[in-house]
Tab-separated table of C-alpha atoms and ligand atoms in Angstrom:
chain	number	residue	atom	x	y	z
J	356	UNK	CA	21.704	12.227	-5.617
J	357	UNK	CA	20.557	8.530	-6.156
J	358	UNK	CA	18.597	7.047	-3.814
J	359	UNK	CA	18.040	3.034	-4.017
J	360	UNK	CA	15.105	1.801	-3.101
J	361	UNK	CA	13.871	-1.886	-1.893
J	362	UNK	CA	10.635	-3.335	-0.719
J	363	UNK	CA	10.235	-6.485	0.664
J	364	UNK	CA	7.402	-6.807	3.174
J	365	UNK	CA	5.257	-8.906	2.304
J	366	UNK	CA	5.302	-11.363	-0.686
J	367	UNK	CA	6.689	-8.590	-3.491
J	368	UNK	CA	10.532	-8.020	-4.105
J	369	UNK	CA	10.729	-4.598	-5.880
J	370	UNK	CA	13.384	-2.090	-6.092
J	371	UNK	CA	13.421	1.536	-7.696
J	372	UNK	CA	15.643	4.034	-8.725
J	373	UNK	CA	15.420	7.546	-7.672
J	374	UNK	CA	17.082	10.442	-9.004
J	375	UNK	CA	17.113	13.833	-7.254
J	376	UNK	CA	16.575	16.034	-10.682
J	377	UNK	CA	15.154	13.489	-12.706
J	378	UNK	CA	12.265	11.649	-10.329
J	379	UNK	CA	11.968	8.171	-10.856
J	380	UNK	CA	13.962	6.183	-13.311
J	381	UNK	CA	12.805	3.113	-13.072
J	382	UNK	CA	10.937	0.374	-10.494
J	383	UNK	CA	10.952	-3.515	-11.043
J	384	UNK	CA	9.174	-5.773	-9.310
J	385	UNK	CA	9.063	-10.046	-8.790
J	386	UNK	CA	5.462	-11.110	-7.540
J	387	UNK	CA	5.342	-14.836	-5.673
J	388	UNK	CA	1.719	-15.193	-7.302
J	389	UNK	CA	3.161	-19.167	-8.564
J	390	UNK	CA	3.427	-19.507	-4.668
J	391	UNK	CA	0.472	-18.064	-3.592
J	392	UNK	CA	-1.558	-20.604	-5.929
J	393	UNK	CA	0.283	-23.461	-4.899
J	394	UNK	CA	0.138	-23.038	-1.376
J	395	UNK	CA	-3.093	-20.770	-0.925
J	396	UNK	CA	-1.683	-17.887	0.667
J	397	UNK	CA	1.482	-16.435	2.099
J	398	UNK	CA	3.919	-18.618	3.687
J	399	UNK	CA	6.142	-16.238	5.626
J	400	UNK	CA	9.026	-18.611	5.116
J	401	UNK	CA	8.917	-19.081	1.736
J	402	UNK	CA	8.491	-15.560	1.038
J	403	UNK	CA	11.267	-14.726	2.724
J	404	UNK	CA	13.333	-17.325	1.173
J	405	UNK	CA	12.079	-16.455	-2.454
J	406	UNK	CA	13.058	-12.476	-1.808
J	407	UNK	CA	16.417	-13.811	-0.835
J	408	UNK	CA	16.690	-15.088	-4.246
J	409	UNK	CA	15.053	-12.149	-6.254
J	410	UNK	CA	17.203	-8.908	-4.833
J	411	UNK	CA	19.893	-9.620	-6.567
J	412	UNK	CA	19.391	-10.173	-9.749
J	413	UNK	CA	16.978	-7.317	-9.830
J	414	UNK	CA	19.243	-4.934	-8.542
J	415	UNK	CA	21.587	-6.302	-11.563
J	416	UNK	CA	19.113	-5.552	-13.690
J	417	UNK	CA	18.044	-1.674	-12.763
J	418	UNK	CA	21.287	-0.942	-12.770
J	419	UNK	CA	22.061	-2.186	-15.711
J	420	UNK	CA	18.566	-0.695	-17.736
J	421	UNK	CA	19.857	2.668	-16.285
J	422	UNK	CA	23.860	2.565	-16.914
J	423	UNK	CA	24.075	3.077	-13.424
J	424	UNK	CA	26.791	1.810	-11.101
J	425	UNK	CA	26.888	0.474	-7.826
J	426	UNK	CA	29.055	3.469	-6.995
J	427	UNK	CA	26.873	5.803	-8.695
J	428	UNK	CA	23.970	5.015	-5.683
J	429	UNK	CA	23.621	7.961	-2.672
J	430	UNK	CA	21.001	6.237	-0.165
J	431	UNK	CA	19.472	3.137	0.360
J	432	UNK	CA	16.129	3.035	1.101
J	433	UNK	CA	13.949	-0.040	2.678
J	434	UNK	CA	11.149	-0.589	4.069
J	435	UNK	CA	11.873	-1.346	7.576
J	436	UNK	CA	8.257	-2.570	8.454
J	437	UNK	CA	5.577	-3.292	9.202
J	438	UNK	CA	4.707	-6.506	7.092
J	439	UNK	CA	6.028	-9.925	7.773
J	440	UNK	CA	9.255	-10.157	10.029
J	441	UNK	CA	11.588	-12.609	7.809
J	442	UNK	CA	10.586	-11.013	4.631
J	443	UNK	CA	11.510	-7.494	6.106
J	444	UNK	CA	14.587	-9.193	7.775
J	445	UNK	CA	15.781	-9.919	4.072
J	446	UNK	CA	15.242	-6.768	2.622
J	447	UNK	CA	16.794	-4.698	5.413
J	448	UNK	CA	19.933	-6.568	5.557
J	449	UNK	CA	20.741	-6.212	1.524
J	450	UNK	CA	20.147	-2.356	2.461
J	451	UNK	CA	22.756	-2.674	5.290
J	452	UNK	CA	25.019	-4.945	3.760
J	453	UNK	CA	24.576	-2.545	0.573
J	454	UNK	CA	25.234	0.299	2.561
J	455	UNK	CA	28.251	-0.832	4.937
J	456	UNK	CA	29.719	-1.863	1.369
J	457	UNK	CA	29.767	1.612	-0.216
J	458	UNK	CA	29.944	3.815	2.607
J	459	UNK	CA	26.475	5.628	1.610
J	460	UNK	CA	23.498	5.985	4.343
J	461	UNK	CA	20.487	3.477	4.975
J	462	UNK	CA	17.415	5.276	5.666
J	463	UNK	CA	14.385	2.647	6.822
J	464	UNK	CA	10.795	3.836	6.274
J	465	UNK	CA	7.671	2.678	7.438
J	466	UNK	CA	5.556	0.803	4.738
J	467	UNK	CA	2.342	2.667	5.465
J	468	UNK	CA	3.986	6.101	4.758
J	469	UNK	CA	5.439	4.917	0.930
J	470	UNK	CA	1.354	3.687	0.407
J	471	UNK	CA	0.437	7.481	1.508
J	472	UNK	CA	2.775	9.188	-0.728
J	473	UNK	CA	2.719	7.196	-3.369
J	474	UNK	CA	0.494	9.374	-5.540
J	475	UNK	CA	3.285	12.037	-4.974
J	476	UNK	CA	5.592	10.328	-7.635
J	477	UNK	CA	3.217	12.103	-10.301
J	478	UNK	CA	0.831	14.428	-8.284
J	479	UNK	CA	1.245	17.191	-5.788
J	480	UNK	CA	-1.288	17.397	-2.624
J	481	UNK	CA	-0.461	19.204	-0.456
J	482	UNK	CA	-0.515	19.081	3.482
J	483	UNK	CA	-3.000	18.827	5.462
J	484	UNK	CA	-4.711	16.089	3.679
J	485	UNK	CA	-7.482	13.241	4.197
J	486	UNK	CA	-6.077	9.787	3.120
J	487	UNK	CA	-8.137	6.326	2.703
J	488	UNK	CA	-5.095	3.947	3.238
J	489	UNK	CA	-6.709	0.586	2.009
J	490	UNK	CA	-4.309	-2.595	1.600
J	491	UNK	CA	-3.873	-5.925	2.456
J	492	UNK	CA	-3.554	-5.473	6.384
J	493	UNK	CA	-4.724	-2.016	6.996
J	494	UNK	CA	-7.875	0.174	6.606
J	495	UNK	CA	-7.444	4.117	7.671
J	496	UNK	CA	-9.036	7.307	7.587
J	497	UNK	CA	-5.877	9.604	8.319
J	498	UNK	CA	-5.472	13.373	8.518
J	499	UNK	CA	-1.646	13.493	7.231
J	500	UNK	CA	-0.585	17.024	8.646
J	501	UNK	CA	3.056	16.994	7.267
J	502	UNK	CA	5.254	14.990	6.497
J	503	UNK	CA	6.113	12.492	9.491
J	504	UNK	CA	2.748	13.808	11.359
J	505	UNK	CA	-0.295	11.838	10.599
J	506	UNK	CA	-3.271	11.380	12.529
J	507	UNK	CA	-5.502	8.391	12.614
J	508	UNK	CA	-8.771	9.319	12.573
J	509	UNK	CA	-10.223	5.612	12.434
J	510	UNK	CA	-9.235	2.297	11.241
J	511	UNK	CA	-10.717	-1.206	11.028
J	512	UNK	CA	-11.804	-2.801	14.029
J	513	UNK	CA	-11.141	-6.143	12.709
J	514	UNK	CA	-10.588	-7.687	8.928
J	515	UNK	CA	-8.529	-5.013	6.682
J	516	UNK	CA	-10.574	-4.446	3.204
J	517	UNK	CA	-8.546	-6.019	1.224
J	518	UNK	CA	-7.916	-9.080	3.058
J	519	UNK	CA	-12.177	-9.110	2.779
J	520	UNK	CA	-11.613	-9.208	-0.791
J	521	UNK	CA	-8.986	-11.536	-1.224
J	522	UNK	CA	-11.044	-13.617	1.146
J	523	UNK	CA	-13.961	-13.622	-0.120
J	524	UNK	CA	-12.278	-14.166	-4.057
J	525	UNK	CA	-10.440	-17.317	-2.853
J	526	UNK	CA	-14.190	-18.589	-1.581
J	527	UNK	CA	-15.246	-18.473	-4.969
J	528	UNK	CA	-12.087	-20.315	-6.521
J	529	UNK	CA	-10.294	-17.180	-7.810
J	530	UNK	CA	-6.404	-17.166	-7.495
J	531	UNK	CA	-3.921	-14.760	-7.150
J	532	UNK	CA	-4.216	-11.809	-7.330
J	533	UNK	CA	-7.631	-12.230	-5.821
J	534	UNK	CA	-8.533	-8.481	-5.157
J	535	UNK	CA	-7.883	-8.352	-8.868
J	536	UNK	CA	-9.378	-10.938	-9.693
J	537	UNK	CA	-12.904	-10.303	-7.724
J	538	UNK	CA	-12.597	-6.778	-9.748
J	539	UNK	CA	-12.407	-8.543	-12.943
J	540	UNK	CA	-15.688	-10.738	-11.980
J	541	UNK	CA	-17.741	-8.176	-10.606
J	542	UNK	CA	-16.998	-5.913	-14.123
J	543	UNK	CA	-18.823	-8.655	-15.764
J	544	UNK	CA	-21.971	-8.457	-14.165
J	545	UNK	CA	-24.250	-6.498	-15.218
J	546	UNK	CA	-26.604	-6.642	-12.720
J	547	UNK	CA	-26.112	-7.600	-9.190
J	548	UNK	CA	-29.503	-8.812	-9.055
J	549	UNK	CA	-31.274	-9.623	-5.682
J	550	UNK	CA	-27.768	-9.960	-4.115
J	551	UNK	CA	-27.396	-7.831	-1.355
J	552	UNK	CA	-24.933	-7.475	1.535
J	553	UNK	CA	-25.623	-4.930	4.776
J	554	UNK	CA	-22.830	-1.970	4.736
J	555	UNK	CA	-21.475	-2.155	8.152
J	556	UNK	CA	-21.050	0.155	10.509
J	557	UNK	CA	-22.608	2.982	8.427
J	558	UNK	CA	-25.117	3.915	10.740
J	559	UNK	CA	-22.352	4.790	13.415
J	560	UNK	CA	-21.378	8.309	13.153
J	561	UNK	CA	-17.207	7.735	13.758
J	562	UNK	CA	-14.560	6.523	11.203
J	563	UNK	CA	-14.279	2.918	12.159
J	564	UNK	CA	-14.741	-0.028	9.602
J	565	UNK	CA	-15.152	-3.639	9.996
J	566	UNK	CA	-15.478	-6.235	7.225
J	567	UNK	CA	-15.464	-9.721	9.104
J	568	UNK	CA	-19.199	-9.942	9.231
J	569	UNK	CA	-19.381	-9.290	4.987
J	570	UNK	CA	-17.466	-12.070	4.626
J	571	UNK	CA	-19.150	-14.112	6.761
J	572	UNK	CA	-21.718	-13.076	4.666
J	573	UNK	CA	-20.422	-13.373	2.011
J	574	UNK	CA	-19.246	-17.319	2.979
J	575	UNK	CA	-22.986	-18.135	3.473
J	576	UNK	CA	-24.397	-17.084	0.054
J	577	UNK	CA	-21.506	-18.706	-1.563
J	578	UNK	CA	-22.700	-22.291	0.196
J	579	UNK	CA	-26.071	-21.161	-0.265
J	580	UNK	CA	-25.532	-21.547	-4.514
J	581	UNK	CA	-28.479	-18.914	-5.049
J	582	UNK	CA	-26.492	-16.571	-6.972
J	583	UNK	CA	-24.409	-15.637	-9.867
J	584	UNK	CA	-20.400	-15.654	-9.035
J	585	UNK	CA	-20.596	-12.410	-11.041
J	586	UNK	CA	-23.093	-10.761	-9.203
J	587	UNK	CA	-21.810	-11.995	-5.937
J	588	UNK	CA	-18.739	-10.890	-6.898
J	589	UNK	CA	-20.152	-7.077	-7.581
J	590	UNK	CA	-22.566	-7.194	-4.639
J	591	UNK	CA	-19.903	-7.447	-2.542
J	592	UNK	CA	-17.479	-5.383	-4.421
J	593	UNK	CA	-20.339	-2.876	-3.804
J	594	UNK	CA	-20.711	-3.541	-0.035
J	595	UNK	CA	-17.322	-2.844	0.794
J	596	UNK	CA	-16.394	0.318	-1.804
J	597	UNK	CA	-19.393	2.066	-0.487
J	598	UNK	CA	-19.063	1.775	3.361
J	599	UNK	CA	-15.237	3.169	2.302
J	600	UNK	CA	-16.513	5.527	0.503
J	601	UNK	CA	-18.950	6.734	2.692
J	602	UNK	CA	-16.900	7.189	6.049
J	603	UNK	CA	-14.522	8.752	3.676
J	604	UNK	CA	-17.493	11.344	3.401
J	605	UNK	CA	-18.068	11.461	6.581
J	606	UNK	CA	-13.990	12.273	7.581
J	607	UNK	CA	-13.909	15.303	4.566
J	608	UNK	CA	-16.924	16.559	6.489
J	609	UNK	CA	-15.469	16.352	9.800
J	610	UNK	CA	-12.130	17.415	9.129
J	611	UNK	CA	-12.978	20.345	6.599
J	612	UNK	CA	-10.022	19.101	4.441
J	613	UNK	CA	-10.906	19.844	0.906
J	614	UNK	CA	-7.713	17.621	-0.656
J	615	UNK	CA	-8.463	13.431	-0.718
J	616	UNK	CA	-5.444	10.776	-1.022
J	617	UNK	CA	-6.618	7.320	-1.660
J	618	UNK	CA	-3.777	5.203	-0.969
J	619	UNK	CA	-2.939	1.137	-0.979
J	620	UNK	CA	-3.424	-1.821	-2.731
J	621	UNK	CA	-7.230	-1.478	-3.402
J	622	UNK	CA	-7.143	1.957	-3.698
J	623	UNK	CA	-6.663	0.190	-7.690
J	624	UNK	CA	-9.957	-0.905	-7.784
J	625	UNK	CA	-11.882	0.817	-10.723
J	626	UNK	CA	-15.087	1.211	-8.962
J	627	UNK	CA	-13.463	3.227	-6.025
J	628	UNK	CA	-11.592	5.373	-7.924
J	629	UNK	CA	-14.520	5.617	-10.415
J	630	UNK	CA	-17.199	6.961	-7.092
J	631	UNK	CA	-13.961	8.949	-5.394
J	632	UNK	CA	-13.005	10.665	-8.534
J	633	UNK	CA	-16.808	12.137	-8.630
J	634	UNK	CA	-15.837	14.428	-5.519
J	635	UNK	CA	-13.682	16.549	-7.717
J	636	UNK	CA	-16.634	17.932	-9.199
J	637	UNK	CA	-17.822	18.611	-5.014
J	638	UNK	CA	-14.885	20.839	-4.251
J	639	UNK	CA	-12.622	17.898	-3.385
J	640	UNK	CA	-9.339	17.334	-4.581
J	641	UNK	CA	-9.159	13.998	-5.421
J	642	UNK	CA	-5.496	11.764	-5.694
J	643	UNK	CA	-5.341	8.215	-6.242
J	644	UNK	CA	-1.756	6.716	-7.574
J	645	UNK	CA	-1.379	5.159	-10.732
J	646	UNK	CA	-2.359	2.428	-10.647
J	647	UNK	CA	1.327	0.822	-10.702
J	648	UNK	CA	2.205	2.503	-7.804
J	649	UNK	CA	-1.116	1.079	-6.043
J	650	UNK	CA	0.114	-2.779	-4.933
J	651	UNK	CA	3.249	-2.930	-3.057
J	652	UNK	CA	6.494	-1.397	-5.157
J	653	UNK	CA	9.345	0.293	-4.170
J	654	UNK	CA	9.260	3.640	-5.992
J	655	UNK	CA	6.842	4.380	-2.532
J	656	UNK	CA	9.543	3.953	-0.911
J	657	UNK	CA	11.578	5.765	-2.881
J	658	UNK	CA	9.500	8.476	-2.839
J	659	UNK	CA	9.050	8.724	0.741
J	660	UNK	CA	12.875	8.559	1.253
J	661	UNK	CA	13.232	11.533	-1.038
J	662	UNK	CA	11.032	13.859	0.438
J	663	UNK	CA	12.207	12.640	3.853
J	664	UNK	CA	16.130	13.470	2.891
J	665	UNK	CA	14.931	16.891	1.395
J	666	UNK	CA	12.800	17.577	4.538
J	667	UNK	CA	15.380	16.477	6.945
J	668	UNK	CA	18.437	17.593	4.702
J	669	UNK	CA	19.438	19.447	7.922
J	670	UNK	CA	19.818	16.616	10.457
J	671	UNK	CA	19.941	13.898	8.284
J	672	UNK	CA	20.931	11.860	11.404
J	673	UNK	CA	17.530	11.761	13.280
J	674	UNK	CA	15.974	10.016	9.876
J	675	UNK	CA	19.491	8.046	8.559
J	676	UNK	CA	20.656	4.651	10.245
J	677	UNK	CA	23.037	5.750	12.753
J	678	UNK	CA	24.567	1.798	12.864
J	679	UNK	CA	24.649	-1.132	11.516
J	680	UNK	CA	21.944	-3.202	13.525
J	681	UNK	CA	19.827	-4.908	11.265
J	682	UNK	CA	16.215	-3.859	12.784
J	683	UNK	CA	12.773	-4.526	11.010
J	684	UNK	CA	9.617	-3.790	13.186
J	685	UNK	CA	6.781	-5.899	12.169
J	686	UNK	CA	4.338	-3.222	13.782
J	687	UNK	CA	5.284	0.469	13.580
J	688	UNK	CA	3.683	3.149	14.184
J	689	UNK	CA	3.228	5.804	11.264
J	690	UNK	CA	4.317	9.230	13.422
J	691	UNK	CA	8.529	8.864	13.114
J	692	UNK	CA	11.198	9.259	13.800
J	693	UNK	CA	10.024	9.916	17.067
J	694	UNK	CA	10.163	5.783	17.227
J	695	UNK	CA	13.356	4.765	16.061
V	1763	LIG	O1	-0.940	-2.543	-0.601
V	1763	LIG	P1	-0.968	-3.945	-1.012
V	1763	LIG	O2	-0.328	-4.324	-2.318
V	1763	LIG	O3	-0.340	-4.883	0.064
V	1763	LIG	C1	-0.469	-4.645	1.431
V	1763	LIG	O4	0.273	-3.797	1.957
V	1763	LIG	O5	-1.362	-5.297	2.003
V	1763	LIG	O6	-2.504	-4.356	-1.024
V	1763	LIG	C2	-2.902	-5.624	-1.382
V	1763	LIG	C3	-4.406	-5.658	-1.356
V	1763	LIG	C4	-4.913	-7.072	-1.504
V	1763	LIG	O7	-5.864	-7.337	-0.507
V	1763	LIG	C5	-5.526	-7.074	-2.877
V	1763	LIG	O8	-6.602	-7.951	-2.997
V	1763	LIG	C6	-5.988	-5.635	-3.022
V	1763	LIG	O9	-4.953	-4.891	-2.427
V	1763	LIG	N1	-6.173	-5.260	-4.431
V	1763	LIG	C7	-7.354	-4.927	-4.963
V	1763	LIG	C8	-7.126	-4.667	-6.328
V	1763	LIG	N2	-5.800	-4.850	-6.582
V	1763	LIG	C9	-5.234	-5.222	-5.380
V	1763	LIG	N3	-8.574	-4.829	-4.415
V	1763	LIG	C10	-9.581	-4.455	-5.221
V	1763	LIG	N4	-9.458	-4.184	-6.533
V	1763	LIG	C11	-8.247	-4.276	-7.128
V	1763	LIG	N5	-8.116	-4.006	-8.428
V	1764	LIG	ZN1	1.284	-2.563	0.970
């Protein structure tokens, strides 16, 4: 079995090959960081428009760097939201039109869920599990009780971390990608100085974040010219790992879980996994992907549709496409199929 896999949510086109006995073969992926620059952020057109282009030829080209054919594929696999809607639109109708071409199933999974297992492609947690979900849009404490069941314990009440990040790196002139980027700053300083931003919300005992106010924040000590980019960079950087890190704390205790997934685009920041990776030695298990599989890819996706076909292999219809509407859902909730 050969499962296709293809992610096009937000600004990334990747697809990935899957192979029942093997794992995964391979995973390619087109960023629209030339874009991004030029324009200053996403433009949900253009990204759409620039993924319409991509699929393709990367599909050509996995097939081809595995001496696989068309023919040869099982399932298709895309992520069938949430993200942005014409970007999603684009990805699910190659997987339909893929799929009504060779007869094979579609199977659409939710974005959030490939972030949460991505780790699986080389590790094994186990359920139940505590997962820091970090990206782009989303910040959540979840207790993931099987596969399909996952409980949010808390989430952001306003900015997502990363978007913090990113916003906070394009205030001090870094471009894509800015989360990245605002990494590679902060590593450079080597002291943060009298820098200092408030954690917030650490005081509260319950598993909410926010991050507006730090980049407010941050916004006025960047007009204020008083400090360092570096250190600004790594005071902030600070500001925002920590308060993660310590609600994450705070969830392990609450829950009792003893096994931690960190999950998402910044879960590939070096001074998060750096702190997280010291609970290991506390009687936490601690998983972070590699770093790869962090950002947006598609081998998430694959991975979620392969322990989804294996879980499901006996009613493959309540998790398969049972037509061929072409449906994205720019919000979804995690817990399905219950929401088809
Ligand atoms: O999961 P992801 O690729 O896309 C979404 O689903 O949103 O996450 C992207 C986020 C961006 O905000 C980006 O700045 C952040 O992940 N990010 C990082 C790093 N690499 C990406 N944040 C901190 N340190 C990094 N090394
Ligand atoms: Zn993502």
């Amino acid at each position: 079995m050969i499962i296709l896999a293809i992610e096009t949510s937000c600004d990334e086109t990747a697809l990935a090959l899957y192979d029942e006995s093997k794992g995964l073969l391979e995973h390619v992926l087109q960023n629209q960081n030339n874009q991004l620059t030029k324009h200053g952020g996403v433009i949900p057109e253009i990204a759409a428009r620039t993924h319409i282009q991509y699929l393709t030829p990367l599909l050509l080209q996995l097939l081809n760097n595995n001496n696989l054919k068309l023919t040869d594929l099982s399932f298709i696999a895309y992520t069938k939201g949430p993200g942005l809607i014409g970007s999603l639109l684009t990805g699910a109708a190659f997987a339909k039109s893929l799929s009504f071409g060779l007869k094979i199933p579609a199977i659409g999974i939710n974005h959030l869920e490939g972030h949460l297992l991505a780790c699986m492609i080389t590790e094994t947690p186990t359920f139940p599990f505590l997962a820091l979900l970090v990206s782009g849009g989303h910040t959540m404490l979840i207790k993931a009780n099987s596969l399909g069941n996952y409980e949010v314990l808390g989430e952001t009440l306003d900015d997502a971390a990363g978007e913090a990040l990113d916003k906070t790196a394009k205030m001090l002139g870094l471009t894509p990608p800015t989360g990245k980027e605002l990494a590679k700053l902060a590593a450079l300083s080597n002291k943060p100085a009298d820098c200092h931003f408030t954690k917030p919300l650490i005081e509260q005992n319950n598993l909410n974040f926010s991050f507006s106010g730090l980049k407010t924040a941050a916004m006025l000590k960047i007009k204020q010219g008083k400090y360092q980019a570096t250190h600004l960079a790594f005071a902030f950087q600070q500001a925002v790992m920590d308060t993660l890190i310590i609600k994450t704390k705070l969830a392990l205790k609450i829950t009792g879980l003893n096994q931690l997934v960190v999950a998402g685009g910044v879960s590939a920041n070096y001074y998060l996994r750096e702190q997280l990776l010291q609970l290991n030695n506390h009687s936490v298990k601690v998983f972070f992907p590699k770093l790869e599989f962090c950002t947006d890819n598609a081998a998430m996706i694959a991975i979620a549709a392969f322990l989804r076909i294996q879980k499901y292999h006996n009613c493959l219809e309540q998790i398969l496409d049972q037509d061929l509407d072409i449906i994205a859902k720019p919000r979804w909730e995690l817990n399905y199929p219950r929401d088809k």
